[in-house]
JSON list of C-alpha atoms in Angstrom, two decimals:
[
{"chain": "A", "resi": 19, "resn": "UNK", "atom": "CA", "xyz": [122.79, 123.78, -59.19]},
{"chain": "A", "resi": 20, "resn": "UNK", "atom": "CA", "xyz": [122.32, 121.79, -62.37]},
{"chain": "A", "resi": 21, "resn": "UNK", "atom": "CA", "xyz": [121.17, 118.44, -60.97]},
{"chain": "A", "resi": 22, "resn": "UNK", "atom": "CA", "xyz": [120.89, 117.06, -64.49]},
{"chain": "A", "resi": 23, "resn": "UNK", "atom": "CA", "xyz": [124.66, 116.66, -64.59]},
{"chain": "A", "resi": 24, "resn": "UNK", "atom": "CA", "xyz": [125.39, 113.01, -63.99]},
{"chain": "A", "resi": 25, "resn": "UNK", "atom": "CA", "xyz": [129.00, 112.22, -63.25]},
{"chain": "A", "resi": 26, "resn": "UNK", "atom": "CA", "xyz": [130.24, 109.59, -60.81]},
{"chain": "A", "resi": 27, "resn": "UNK", "atom": "CA", "xyz": [132.99, 111.92, -59.61]},
{"chain": "A", "resi": 28, "resn": "UNK", "atom": "CA", "xyz": [130.46, 114.37, -58.19]},
{"chain": "A", "resi": 29, "resn": "UNK", "atom": "CA", "xyz": [128.26, 113.45, -55.25]},
{"chain": "A", "resi": 30, "resn": "UNK", "atom": "CA", "xyz": [125.45, 114.96, -53.21]},
{"chain": "A", "resi": 31, "resn": "UNK", "atom": "CA", "xyz": [126.86, 116.41, -50.00]},
{"chain": "A", "resi": 32, "resn": "UNK", "atom": "CA", "xyz": [124.34, 117.69, -47.44]},
{"chain": "A", "resi": 33, "resn": "UNK", "atom": "CA", "xyz": [121.74, 118.14, -50.19]},
{"chain": "A", "resi": 34, "resn": "UNK", "atom": "CA", "xyz": [124.12, 120.08, -52.43]},
{"chain": "A", "resi": 35, "resn": "UNK", "atom": "CA", "xyz": [124.77, 118.45, -55.81]},
{"chain": "A", "resi": 36, "resn": "UNK", "atom": "CA", "xyz": [128.32, 118.93, -57.04]},
{"chain": "A", "resi": 37, "resn": "UNK", "atom": "CA", "xyz": [128.98, 119.87, -60.63]},
{"chain": "A", "resi": 38, "resn": "UNK", "atom": "CA", "xyz": [132.01, 119.54, -62.91]},
{"chain": "A", "resi": 39, "resn": "UNK", "atom": "CA", "xyz": [134.30, 122.55, -63.03]},
{"chain": "A", "resi": 40, "resn": "UNK", "atom": "CA", "xyz": [133.67, 122.73, -66.77]},
{"chain": "A", "resi": 41, "resn": "UNK", "atom": "CA", "xyz": [130.09, 123.82, -66.00]},
{"chain": "A", "resi": 42, "resn": "UNK", "atom": "CA", "xyz": [131.13, 126.86, -63.95]},
{"chain": "A", "resi": 43, "resn": "UNK", "atom": "CA", "xyz": [130.06, 129.39, -66.58]},
{"chain": "A", "resi": 44, "resn": "UNK", "atom": "CA", "xyz": [126.62, 127.82, -66.86]},
{"chain": "A", "resi": 45, "resn": "UNK", "atom": "CA", "xyz": [125.63, 129.61, -63.64]},
{"chain": "A", "resi": 46, "resn": "UNK", "atom": "CA", "xyz": [124.69, 133.25, -63.14]},
{"chain": "A", "resi": 47, "resn": "UNK", "atom": "CA", "xyz": [127.04, 134.02, -60.23]},
{"chain": "A", "resi": 48, "resn": "UNK", "atom": "CA", "xyz": [130.15, 132.27, -58.89]},
{"chain": "A", "resi": 49, "resn": "UNK", "atom": "CA", "xyz": [130.74, 132.44, -55.13]},
{"chain": "A", "resi": 50, "resn": "UNK", "atom": "CA", "xyz": [134.35, 131.82, -54.14]},
{"chain": "A", "resi": 51, "resn": "UNK", "atom": "CA", "xyz": [135.16, 130.45, -50.70]},
{"chain": "A", "resi": 52, "resn": "UNK", "atom": "CA", "xyz": [138.78, 129.75, -51.53]},
{"chain": "A", "resi": 53, "resn": "UNK", "atom": "CA", "xyz": [140.82, 130.51, -54.61]},
{"chain": "A", "resi": 54, "resn": "UNK", "atom": "CA", "xyz": [140.62, 127.93, -57.38]},
{"chain": "A", "resi": 55, "resn": "UNK", "atom": "CA", "xyz": [143.58, 127.17, -59.57]},
{"chain": "A", "resi": 56, "resn": "UNK", "atom": "CA", "xyz": [144.65, 129.93, -61.97]},
{"chain": "A", "resi": 57, "resn": "UNK", "atom": "CA", "xyz": [143.56, 127.72, -64.88]},
{"chain": "A", "resi": 58, "resn": "UNK", "atom": "CA", "xyz": [139.99, 127.56, -63.53]},
{"chain": "A", "resi": 59, "resn": "UNK", "atom": "CA", "xyz": [139.85, 131.14, -62.26]},
{"chain": "A", "resi": 60, "resn": "UNK", "atom": "CA", "xyz": [140.98, 132.70, -65.55]},
{"chain": "A", "resi": 61, "resn": "UNK", "atom": "CA", "xyz": [138.21, 130.92, -67.45]},
{"chain": "A", "resi": 62, "resn": "UNK", "atom": "CA", "xyz": [135.40, 132.31, -65.30]},
{"chain": "A", "resi": 63, "resn": "UNK", "atom": "CA", "xyz": [133.36, 134.86, -67.23]},
{"chain": "A", "resi": 64, "resn": "UNK", "atom": "CA", "xyz": [130.45, 135.35, -64.82]},
{"chain": "A", "resi": 65, "resn": "UNK", "atom": "CA", "xyz": [130.24, 137.82, -61.89]},
{"chain": "A", "resi": 66, "resn": "UNK", "atom": "CA", "xyz": [131.96, 136.58, -58.75]},
{"chain": "A", "resi": 67, "resn": "UNK", "atom": "CA", "xyz": [131.49, 137.10, -55.02]},
{"chain": "A", "resi": 68, "resn": "UNK", "atom": "CA", "xyz": [134.35, 136.43, -52.59]},
{"chain": "A", "resi": 69, "resn": "UNK", "atom": "CA", "xyz": [133.62, 135.20, -49.06]},
{"chain": "A", "resi": 70, "resn": "UNK", "atom": "CA", "xyz": [136.17, 136.81, -46.74]},
{"chain": "A", "resi": 71, "resn": "UNK", "atom": "CA", "xyz": [136.41, 133.87, -44.35]},
{"chain": "A", "resi": 72, "resn": "UNK", "atom": "CA", "xyz": [139.77, 134.74, -42.83]},
{"chain": "A", "resi": 73, "resn": "UNK", "atom": "CA", "xyz": [140.32, 137.57, -40.40]},
{"chain": "A", "resi": 74, "resn": "UNK", "atom": "CA", "xyz": [142.07, 140.57, -42.01]},
{"chain": "A", "resi": 75, "resn": "UNK", "atom": "CA", "xyz": [145.00, 140.09, -39.65]},
{"chain": "A", "resi": 76, "resn": "UNK", "atom": "CA", "xyz": [145.33, 136.39, -40.43]},
{"chain": "A", "resi": 77, "resn": "UNK", "atom": "CA", "xyz": [145.39, 137.17, -44.15]},
{"chain": "A", "resi": 78, "resn": "UNK", "atom": "CA", "xyz": [148.23, 139.62, -43.62]},
{"chain": "A", "resi": 79, "resn": "UNK", "atom": "CA", "xyz": [150.10, 137.44, -41.11]},
{"chain": "A", "resi": 80, "resn": "UNK", "atom": "CA", "xyz": [149.81, 134.46, -43.46]},
{"chain": "A", "resi": 81, "resn": "UNK", "atom": "CA", "xyz": [151.46, 136.47, -46.21]},
{"chain": "A", "resi": 82, "resn": "UNK", "atom": "CA", "xyz": [154.18, 137.90, -43.98]},
{"chain": "A", "resi": 83, "resn": "UNK", "atom": "CA", "xyz": [155.16, 134.73, -42.17]},
{"chain": "A", "resi": 84, "resn": "UNK", "atom": "CA", "xyz": [153.78, 131.72, -44.05]},
{"chain": "A", "resi": 85, "resn": "UNK", "atom": "CA", "xyz": [154.26, 132.81, -47.68]},
{"chain": "A", "resi": 86, "resn": "UNK", "atom": "CA", "xyz": [150.59, 132.27, -48.50]},
{"chain": "A", "resi": 87, "resn": "UNK", "atom": "CA", "xyz": [150.15, 135.48, -50.49]},
{"chain": "A", "resi": 88, "resn": "UNK", "atom": "CA", "xyz": [146.59, 135.79, -49.24]},
{"chain": "A", "resi": 89, "resn": "UNK", "atom": "CA", "xyz": [146.44, 139.54, -48.64]},
{"chain": "A", "resi": 90, "resn": "UNK", "atom": "CA", "xyz": [147.96, 140.43, -52.01]},
{"chain": "A", "resi": 91, "resn": "UNK", "atom": "CA", "xyz": [145.56, 137.99, -53.60]},
{"chain": "A", "resi": 92, "resn": "UNK", "atom": "CA", "xyz": [142.60, 139.86, -52.12]},
{"chain": "A", "resi": 93, "resn": "UNK", "atom": "CA", "xyz": [144.04, 143.18, -53.34]},
{"chain": "A", "resi": 94, "resn": "UNK", "atom": "CA", "xyz": [144.28, 141.72, -56.84]},
{"chain": "A", "resi": 95, "resn": "UNK", "atom": "CA", "xyz": [140.68, 140.52, -56.66]},
{"chain": "A", "resi": 96, "resn": "UNK", "atom": "CA", "xyz": [139.50, 143.99, -55.63]},
{"chain": "A", "resi": 97, "resn": "UNK", "atom": "CA", "xyz": [140.89, 145.27, -58.94]},
{"chain": "A", "resi": 98, "resn": "UNK", "atom": "CA", "xyz": [139.28, 142.46, -60.94]},
{"chain": "A", "resi": 99, "resn": "UNK", "atom": "CA", "xyz": [136.09, 143.77, -62.57]},
{"chain": "A", "resi": 100, "resn": "UNK", "atom": "CA", "xyz": [134.50, 140.34, -62.42]},
{"chain": "A", "resi": 101, "resn": "UNK", "atom": "CA", "xyz": [134.37, 140.61, -58.61]},
{"chain": "A", "resi": 102, "resn": "UNK", "atom": "CA", "xyz": [131.11, 142.35, -57.75]},
{"chain": "A", "resi": 103, "resn": "UNK", "atom": "CA", "xyz": [130.95, 141.62, -54.03]},
{"chain": "A", "resi": 104, "resn": "UNK", "atom": "CA", "xyz": [133.07, 140.84, -50.98]},
{"chain": "A", "resi": 105, "resn": "UNK", "atom": "CA", "xyz": [131.31, 139.37, -47.95]},
{"chain": "A", "resi": 106, "resn": "UNK", "atom": "CA", "xyz": [132.57, 139.40, -44.36]},
{"chain": "A", "resi": 107, "resn": "UNK", "atom": "CA", "xyz": [130.86, 137.39, -41.63]},
{"chain": "A", "resi": 108, "resn": "UNK", "atom": "CA", "xyz": [131.95, 139.64, -38.78]},
{"chain": "A", "resi": 109, "resn": "UNK", "atom": "CA", "xyz": [130.92, 143.23, -38.13]},
{"chain": "A", "resi": 110, "resn": "UNK", "atom": "CA", "xyz": [134.24, 143.80, -36.33]},
{"chain": "A", "resi": 111, "resn": "UNK", "atom": "CA", "xyz": [136.12, 143.36, -39.62]},
{"chain": "A", "resi": 112, "resn": "UNK", "atom": "CA", "xyz": [134.24, 145.91, -41.68]},
{"chain": "A", "resi": 113, "resn": "UNK", "atom": "CA", "xyz": [136.61, 148.79, -40.89]},
{"chain": "A", "resi": 114, "resn": "UNK", "atom": "CA", "xyz": [139.62, 146.67, -41.89]},
{"chain": "A", "resi": 115, "resn": "UNK", "atom": "CA", "xyz": [138.17, 145.44, -45.17]},
{"chain": "A", "resi": 116, "resn": "UNK", "atom": "CA", "xyz": [136.70, 148.86, -46.07]},
{"chain": "A", "resi": 117, "resn": "UNK", "atom": "CA", "xyz": [140.26, 150.19, -46.30]},
{"chain": "A", "resi": 118, "resn": "UNK", "atom": "CA", "xyz": [140.82, 148.13, -49.45]},
{"chain": "A", "resi": 119, "resn": "UNK", "atom": "CA", "xyz": [137.35, 147.11, -50.72]},
{"chain": "A", "resi": 120, "resn": "UNK", "atom": "CA", "xyz": [135.07, 149.76, -52.30]},
{"chain": "A", "resi": 121, "resn": "UNK", "atom": "CA", "xyz": [132.10, 150.54, -50.05]},
{"chain": "A", "resi": 122, "resn": "UNK", "atom": "CA", "xyz": [129.54, 149.52, -52.67]},
{"chain": "A", "resi": 123, "resn": "UNK", "atom": "CA", "xyz": [131.12, 146.06, -52.95]},
{"chain": "A", "resi": 124, "resn": "UNK", "atom": "CA", "xyz": [131.55, 145.23, -49.25]},
{"chain": "A", "resi": 125, "resn": "UNK", "atom": "CA", "xyz": [128.74, 143.38, -47.49]},
{"chain": "A", "resi": 126, "resn": "UNK", "atom": "CA", "xyz": [128.23, 142.03, -43.98]},
{"chain": "A", "resi": 127, "resn": "UNK", "atom": "CA", "xyz": [126.29, 138.81, -43.41]},
{"chain": "A", "resi": 128, "resn": "UNK", "atom": "CA", "xyz": [126.20, 137.49, -39.80]},
{"chain": "A", "resi": 129, "resn": "UNK", "atom": "CA", "xyz": [127.95, 134.13, -39.46]},
{"chain": "A", "resi": 130, "resn": "UNK", "atom": "CA", "xyz": [125.60, 131.16, -39.10]},
{"chain": "A", "resi": 131, "resn": "UNK", "atom": "CA", "xyz": [125.66, 127.96, -37.06]},
{"chain": "A", "resi": 132, "resn": "UNK", "atom": "CA", "xyz": [124.07, 124.58, -37.76]},
{"chain": "A", "resi": 133, "resn": "UNK", "atom": "CA", "xyz": [121.60, 124.28, -34.88]},
{"chain": "A", "resi": 134, "resn": "UNK", "atom": "CA", "xyz": [120.63, 120.76, -35.94]},
{"chain": "A", "resi": 135, "resn": "UNK", "atom": "CA", "xyz": [124.16, 119.50, -35.37]},
{"chain": "A", "resi": 136, "resn": "UNK", "atom": "CA", "xyz": [125.22, 121.83, -32.55]},
{"chain": "A", "resi": 137, "resn": "UNK", "atom": "CA", "xyz": [122.58, 121.67, -29.82]},
{"chain": "A", "resi": 138, "resn": "UNK", "atom": "CA", "xyz": [122.56, 120.70, -26.14]},
{"chain": "A", "resi": 139, "resn": "UNK", "atom": "CA", "xyz": [120.91, 117.34, -26.75]},
{"chain": "A", "resi": 140, "resn": "UNK", "atom": "CA", "xyz": [122.86, 114.65, -28.56]},
{"chain": "A", "resi": 141, "resn": "UNK", "atom": "CA", "xyz": [125.68, 112.12, -28.26]},
{"chain": "A", "resi": 142, "resn": "UNK", "atom": "CA", "xyz": [128.29, 112.84, -25.58]},
{"chain": "A", "resi": 143, "resn": "UNK", "atom": "CA", "xyz": [131.93, 112.00, -26.26]},
{"chain": "A", "resi": 144, "resn": "UNK", "atom": "CA", "xyz": [133.73, 109.64, -23.89]},
{"chain": "A", "resi": 145, "resn": "UNK", "atom": "CA", "xyz": [137.27, 110.83, -23.27]},
{"chain": "A", "resi": 146, "resn": "UNK", "atom": "CA", "xyz": [139.95, 108.16, -23.50]},
{"chain": "A", "resi": 147, "resn": "UNK", "atom": "CA", "xyz": [140.18, 106.19, -20.21]},
{"chain": "A", "resi": 148, "resn": "UNK", "atom": "CA", "xyz": [143.04, 107.47, -18.13]},
{"chain": "A", "resi": 149, "resn": "UNK", "atom": "CA", "xyz": [142.89, 110.88, -19.78]},
{"chain": "A", "resi": 150, "resn": "UNK", "atom": "CA", "xyz": [139.69, 112.10, -18.12]},
{"chain": "A", "resi": 151, "resn": "UNK", "atom": "CA", "xyz": [140.01, 115.28, -16.09]},
{"chain": "A", "resi": 152, "resn": "UNK", "atom": "CA", "xyz": [138.07, 117.38, -13.65]},
{"chain": "A", "resi": 153, "resn": "UNK", "atom": "CA", "xyz": [137.46, 119.75, -15.27]},
{"chain": "A", "resi": 154, "resn": "UNK", "atom": "CA", "xyz": [137.79, 118.61, -18.88]},
{"chain": "A", "resi": 155, "resn": "UNK", "atom": "CA", "xyz": [138.94, 121.58, -20.98]},
{"chain": "A", "resi": 156, "resn": "UNK", "atom": "CA", "xyz": [139.02, 121.58, -24.78]},
{"chain": "A", "resi": 157, "resn": "UNK", "atom": "CA", "xyz": [140.82, 123.63, -27.41]},
{"chain": "A", "resi": 158, "resn": "UNK", "atom": "CA", "xyz": [139.43, 123.08, -30.91]},
{"chain": "A", "resi": 159, "resn": "UNK", "atom": "CA", "xyz": [140.47, 126.05, -33.06]},
{"chain": "A", "resi": 160, "resn": "UNK", "atom": "CA", "xyz": [142.46, 125.59, -36.23]},
{"chain": "A", "resi": 161, "resn": "UNK", "atom": "CA", "xyz": [146.08, 126.19, -35.17]},
{"chain": "A", "resi": 162, "resn": "UNK", "atom": "CA", "xyz": [146.52, 129.17, -37.48]},
{"chain": "A", "resi": 163, "resn": "UNK", "atom": "CA", "xyz": [148.97, 131.94, -36.91]},
{"chain": "A", "resi": 164, "resn": "UNK", "atom": "CA", "xyz": [146.48, 134.38, -35.36]},
{"chain": "A", "resi": 165, "resn": "UNK", "atom": "CA", "xyz": [144.78, 131.88, -33.03]},
{"chain": "A", "resi": 166, "resn": "UNK", "atom": "CA", "xyz": [147.30, 129.19, -32.19]},
{"chain": "A", "resi": 167, "resn": "UNK", "atom": "CA", "xyz": [147.39, 127.94, -28.55]},
{"chain": "A", "resi": 168, "resn": "UNK", "atom": "CA", "xyz": [150.79, 129.34, -27.51]},
{"chain": "A", "resi": 169, "resn": "UNK", "atom": "CA", "xyz": [149.41, 131.52, -24.69]},
{"chain": "A", "resi": 170, "resn": "UNK", "atom": "CA", "xyz": [146.76, 128.95, -23.80]},
{"chain": "A", "resi": 171, "resn": "UNK", "atom": "CA", "xyz": [149.38, 126.25, -23.23]},
{"chain": "A", "resi": 172, "resn": "UNK", "atom": "CA", "xyz": [151.25, 128.45, -20.78]},
{"chain": "A", "resi": 173, "resn": "UNK", "atom": "CA", "xyz": [148.04, 129.56, -19.07]},
{"chain": "A", "resi": 174, "resn": "UNK", "atom": "CA", "xyz": [146.99, 125.93, -18.67]},
{"chain": "A", "resi": 175, "resn": "UNK", "atom": "CA", "xyz": [150.36, 125.11, -17.07]},
{"chain": "A", "resi": 176, "resn": "UNK", "atom": "CA", "xyz": [149.65, 127.73, -14.37]},
{"chain": "A", "resi": 177, "resn": "UNK", "atom": "CA", "xyz": [146.03, 126.56, -14.03]},
{"chain": "A", "resi": 178, "resn": "UNK", "atom": "CA", "xyz": [147.19, 122.96, -13.58]},
{"chain": "A", "resi": 179, "resn": "UNK", "atom": "CA", "xyz": [149.26, 123.98, -10.55]},
{"chain": "A", "resi": 180, "resn": "UNK", "atom": "CA", "xyz": [146.07, 125.09, -8.80]},
{"chain": "A", "resi": 181, "resn": "UNK", "atom": "CA", "xyz": [143.70, 122.46, -10.24]},
{"chain": "A", "resi": 182, "resn": "UNK", "atom": "CA", "xyz": [145.83, 119.30, -10.51]},
{"chain": "A", "resi": 183, "resn": "UNK", "atom": "CA", "xyz": [143.03, 117.05, -11.80]},
{"chain": "A", "resi": 184, "resn": "UNK", "atom": "CA", "xyz": [142.33, 119.25, -14.84]},
{"chain": "A", "resi": 185, "resn": "UNK", "atom": "CA", "xyz": [142.98, 117.93, -18.35]},
{"chain": "A", "resi": 186, "resn": "UNK", "atom": "CA", "xyz": [143.38, 119.96, -21.53]},
{"chain": "A", "resi": 187, "resn": "UNK", "atom": "CA", "xyz": [142.16, 118.09, -24.62]},
{"chain": "A", "resi": 188, "resn": "UNK", "atom": "CA", "xyz": [143.45, 119.58, -27.88]},
{"chain": "A", "resi": 189, "resn": "UNK", "atom": "CA", "xyz": [142.14, 118.98, -31.39]},
{"chain": "A", "resi": 190, "resn": "UNK", "atom": "CA", "xyz": [142.95, 120.03, -34.97]},
{"chain": "A", "resi": 191, "resn": "UNK", "atom": "CA", "xyz": [146.67, 119.84, -34.21]},
{"chain": "A", "resi": 192, "resn": "UNK", "atom": "CA", "xyz": [148.81, 120.27, -37.35]},
{"chain": "A", "resi": 193, "resn": "UNK", "atom": "CA", "xyz": [150.92, 117.34, -38.46]},
{"chain": "A", "resi": 194, "resn": "UNK", "atom": "CA", "xyz": [153.73, 119.39, -40.00]},
{"chain": "A", "resi": 195, "resn": "UNK", "atom": "CA", "xyz": [154.78, 121.53, -37.02]},
{"chain": "A", "resi": 196, "resn": "UNK", "atom": "CA", "xyz": [156.94, 119.32, -34.72]},
{"chain": "A", "resi": 197, "resn": "UNK", "atom": "CA", "xyz": [157.89, 122.36, -32.63]},
{"chain": "A", "resi": 198, "resn": "UNK", "atom": "CA", "xyz": [154.44, 122.11, -31.01]},
{"chain": "A", "resi": 199, "resn": "UNK", "atom": "CA", "xyz": [155.32, 118.61, -29.76]},
{"chain": "A", "resi": 200, "resn": "UNK", "atom": "CA", "xyz": [158.55, 119.92, -28.29]},
{"chain": "A", "resi": 201, "resn": "UNK", "atom": "CA", "xyz": [156.83, 122.81, -26.52]},
{"chain": "A", "resi": 202, "resn": "UNK", "atom": "CA", "xyz": [154.06, 120.61, -25.14]},
{"chain": "A", "resi": 203, "resn": "UNK", "atom": "CA", "xyz": [156.57, 118.08, -23.77]},
{"chain": "A", "resi": 204, "resn": "UNK", "atom": "CA", "xyz": [158.48, 120.83, -22.01]},
{"chain": "A", "resi": 205, "resn": "UNK", "atom": "CA", "xyz": [155.37, 122.47, -20.58]},
{"chain": "A", "resi": 206, "resn": "UNK", "atom": "CA", "xyz": [154.12, 119.10, -19.34]},
{"chain": "A", "resi": 207, "resn": "UNK", "atom": "CA", "xyz": [157.56, 118.28, -17.87]},
{"chain": "A", "resi": 208, "resn": "UNK", "atom": "CA", "xyz": [157.07, 114.83, -19.47]},
{"chain": "A", "resi": 209, "resn": "UNK", "atom": "CA", "xyz": [154.19, 114.06, -17.07]},
{"chain": "A", "resi": 210, "resn": "UNK", "atom": "CA", "xyz": [151.56, 111.56, -18.23]},
{"chain": "A", "resi": 211, "resn": "UNK", "atom": "CA", "xyz": [148.79, 113.24, -16.25]},
{"chain": "A", "resi": 212, "resn": "UNK", "atom": "CA", "xyz": [149.15, 116.67, -17.85]},
{"chain": "A", "resi": 213, "resn": "UNK", "atom": "CA", "xyz": [147.24, 116.60, -21.16]},
{"chain": "A", "resi": 214, "resn": "UNK", "atom": "CA", "xyz": [144.19, 114.66, -22.19]},
{"chain": "A", "resi": 215, "resn": "UNK", "atom": "CA", "xyz": [143.41, 113.76, -25.78]},
{"chain": "A", "resi": 216, "resn": "UNK", "atom": "CA", "xyz": [145.65, 115.42, -28.36]},
{"chain": "A", "resi": 217, "resn": "UNK", "atom": "CA", "xyz": [144.34, 114.63, -31.84]},
{"chain": "A", "resi": 218, "resn": "UNK", "atom": "CA", "xyz": [144.72, 115.89, -35.38]},
{"chain": "A", "resi": 219, "resn": "UNK", "atom": "CA", "xyz": [141.07, 115.46, -36.33]},
{"chain": "A", "resi": 220, "resn": "UNK", "atom": "CA", "xyz": [137.79, 114.94, -34.48]},
{"chain": "A", "resi": 221, "resn": "UNK", "atom": "CA", "xyz": [134.81, 113.55, -36.37]},
{"chain": "A", "resi": 222, "resn": "UNK", "atom": "CA", "xyz": [132.02, 114.72, -34.06]},
{"chain": "A", "resi": 223, "resn": "UNK", "atom": "CA", "xyz": [133.05, 117.99, -32.46]},
{"chain": "A", "resi": 224, "resn": "UNK", "atom": "CA", "xyz": [129.56, 118.60, -31.08]},
{"chain": "A", "resi": 225, "resn": "UNK", "atom": "CA", "xyz": [129.77, 115.48, -28.92]},
{"chain": "A", "resi": 226, "resn": "UNK", "atom": "CA", "xyz": [133.18, 116.59, -27.61]},
{"chain": "A", "resi": 227, "resn": "UNK", "atom": "CA", "xyz": [131.78, 120.02, -26.74]},
{"chain": "A", "resi": 228, "resn": "UNK", "atom": "CA", "xyz": [128.92, 118.40, -24.81]},
{"chain": "A", "resi": 229, "resn": "UNK", "atom": "CA", "xyz": [131.42, 116.33, -22.83]},
{"chain": "A", "resi": 230, "resn": "UNK", "atom": "CA", "xyz": [133.64, 119.30, -21.91]},
{"chain": "A", "resi": 231, "resn": "UNK", "atom": "CA", "xyz": [133.29, 121.48, -18.84]},
{"chain": "A", "resi": 232, "resn": "UNK", "atom": "CA", "xyz": [134.44, 124.48, -20.86]},
{"chain": "A", "resi": 233, "resn": "UNK", "atom": "CA", "xyz": [136.30, 125.46, -24.04]},
{"chain": "A", "resi": 234, "resn": "UNK", "atom": "CA", "xyz": [139.28, 127.81, -24.28]},
{"chain": "A", "resi": 235, "resn": "UNK", "atom": "CA", "xyz": [140.02, 129.95, -27.32]},
{"chain": "A", "resi": 236, "resn": "UNK", "atom": "CA", "xyz": [142.14, 132.93, -28.26]},
{"chain": "A", "resi": 237, "resn": "UNK", "atom": "CA", "xyz": [139.27, 134.29, -30.38]},
{"chain": "A", "resi": 238, "resn": "UNK", "atom": "CA", "xyz": [137.36, 137.35, -29.21]},
{"chain": "A", "resi": 239, "resn": "UNK", "atom": "CA", "xyz": [134.81, 137.31, -32.04]},
{"chain": "A", "resi": 240, "resn": "UNK", "atom": "CA", "xyz": [132.15, 134.79, -33.03]},
{"chain": "A", "resi": 241, "resn": "UNK", "atom": "CA", "xyz": [134.42, 132.39, -34.90]},
{"chain": "A", "resi": 242, "resn": "UNK", "atom": "CA", "xyz": [133.04, 129.01, -35.89]},
{"chain": "A", "resi": 243, "resn": "UNK", "atom": "CA", "xyz": [134.18, 127.22, -32.73]},
{"chain": "A", "resi": 244, "resn": "UNK", "atom": "CA", "xyz": [132.70, 130.00, -30.57]},
{"chain": "A", "resi": 245, "resn": "UNK", "atom": "CA", "xyz": [129.32, 129.88, -32.32]},
{"chain": "A", "resi": 246, "resn": "UNK", "atom": "CA", "xyz": [129.14, 126.11, -32.25]},
{"chain": "A", "resi": 247, "resn": "UNK", "atom": "CA", "xyz": [130.20, 125.76, -28.62]},
{"chain": "A", "resi": 248, "resn": "UNK", "atom": "CA", "xyz": [127.71, 128.36, -27.43]},
{"chain": "A", "resi": 249, "resn": "UNK", "atom": "CA", "xyz": [124.97, 126.63, -29.44]},
{"chain": "A", "resi": 250, "resn": "UNK", "atom": "CA", "xyz": [125.79, 123.39, -27.61]},
{"chain": "A", "resi": 251, "resn": "UNK", "atom": "CA", "xyz": [125.60, 125.27, -24.30]},
{"chain": "A", "resi": 252, "resn": "UNK", "atom": "CA", "xyz": [129.16, 124.73, -23.11]},
{"chain": "A", "resi": 253, "resn": "UNK", "atom": "CA", "xyz": [130.86, 127.74, -21.47]},
{"chain": "A", "resi": 254, "resn": "UNK", "atom": "CA", "xyz": [133.79, 129.47, -23.17]},
{"chain": "A", "resi": 255, "resn": "UNK", "atom": "CA", "xyz": [136.90, 131.15, -21.79]}
]
């Protein structure tokens, strides 16, 4: 990173110094975590590496049902000679990506976790008074199409019949999908003692994980929430 670039619009974030987009070709390699605008992308002349953050299925589902165009976009990048590498963070996805990415360009790097932030010792979240359960259960995945909480909501409804003091706290809830509100009201039968905290964002997820008795997720691989919760030491279902 060229730390000599001084521009008030670019700040140091976790020891990484941001640089203006205009400087992108001053570097040797460009690593893409999400697609930039076409105007920026078309001007890149240096070799590029694409981080395949999404699951292969989510990329396809997003294109089929959410009009994101993500899978076709990856296919186009495979044909772009500037792309010299594609990196997946999960061994389970290699067979899926190897169907479209040349073997010599596909790499596996195990997903990491910040053990300074996500560790057993640290601040413990206090659930909102009146919404505390026994046990306190949390759901903290992004509500994307391949890991939304549809089954979990119904499973919790059955669980609540047997463990009436339980509370399900849900985070990262989207703001533009009112059908979730309708479903949750119906599942709760309009009871005030059914759910716990239901928020769109949570600033300190590690503290929430420490406060929970366990986390529920639809993921069966080491997604970010799985890695972070296990690093904190909280059980996962």
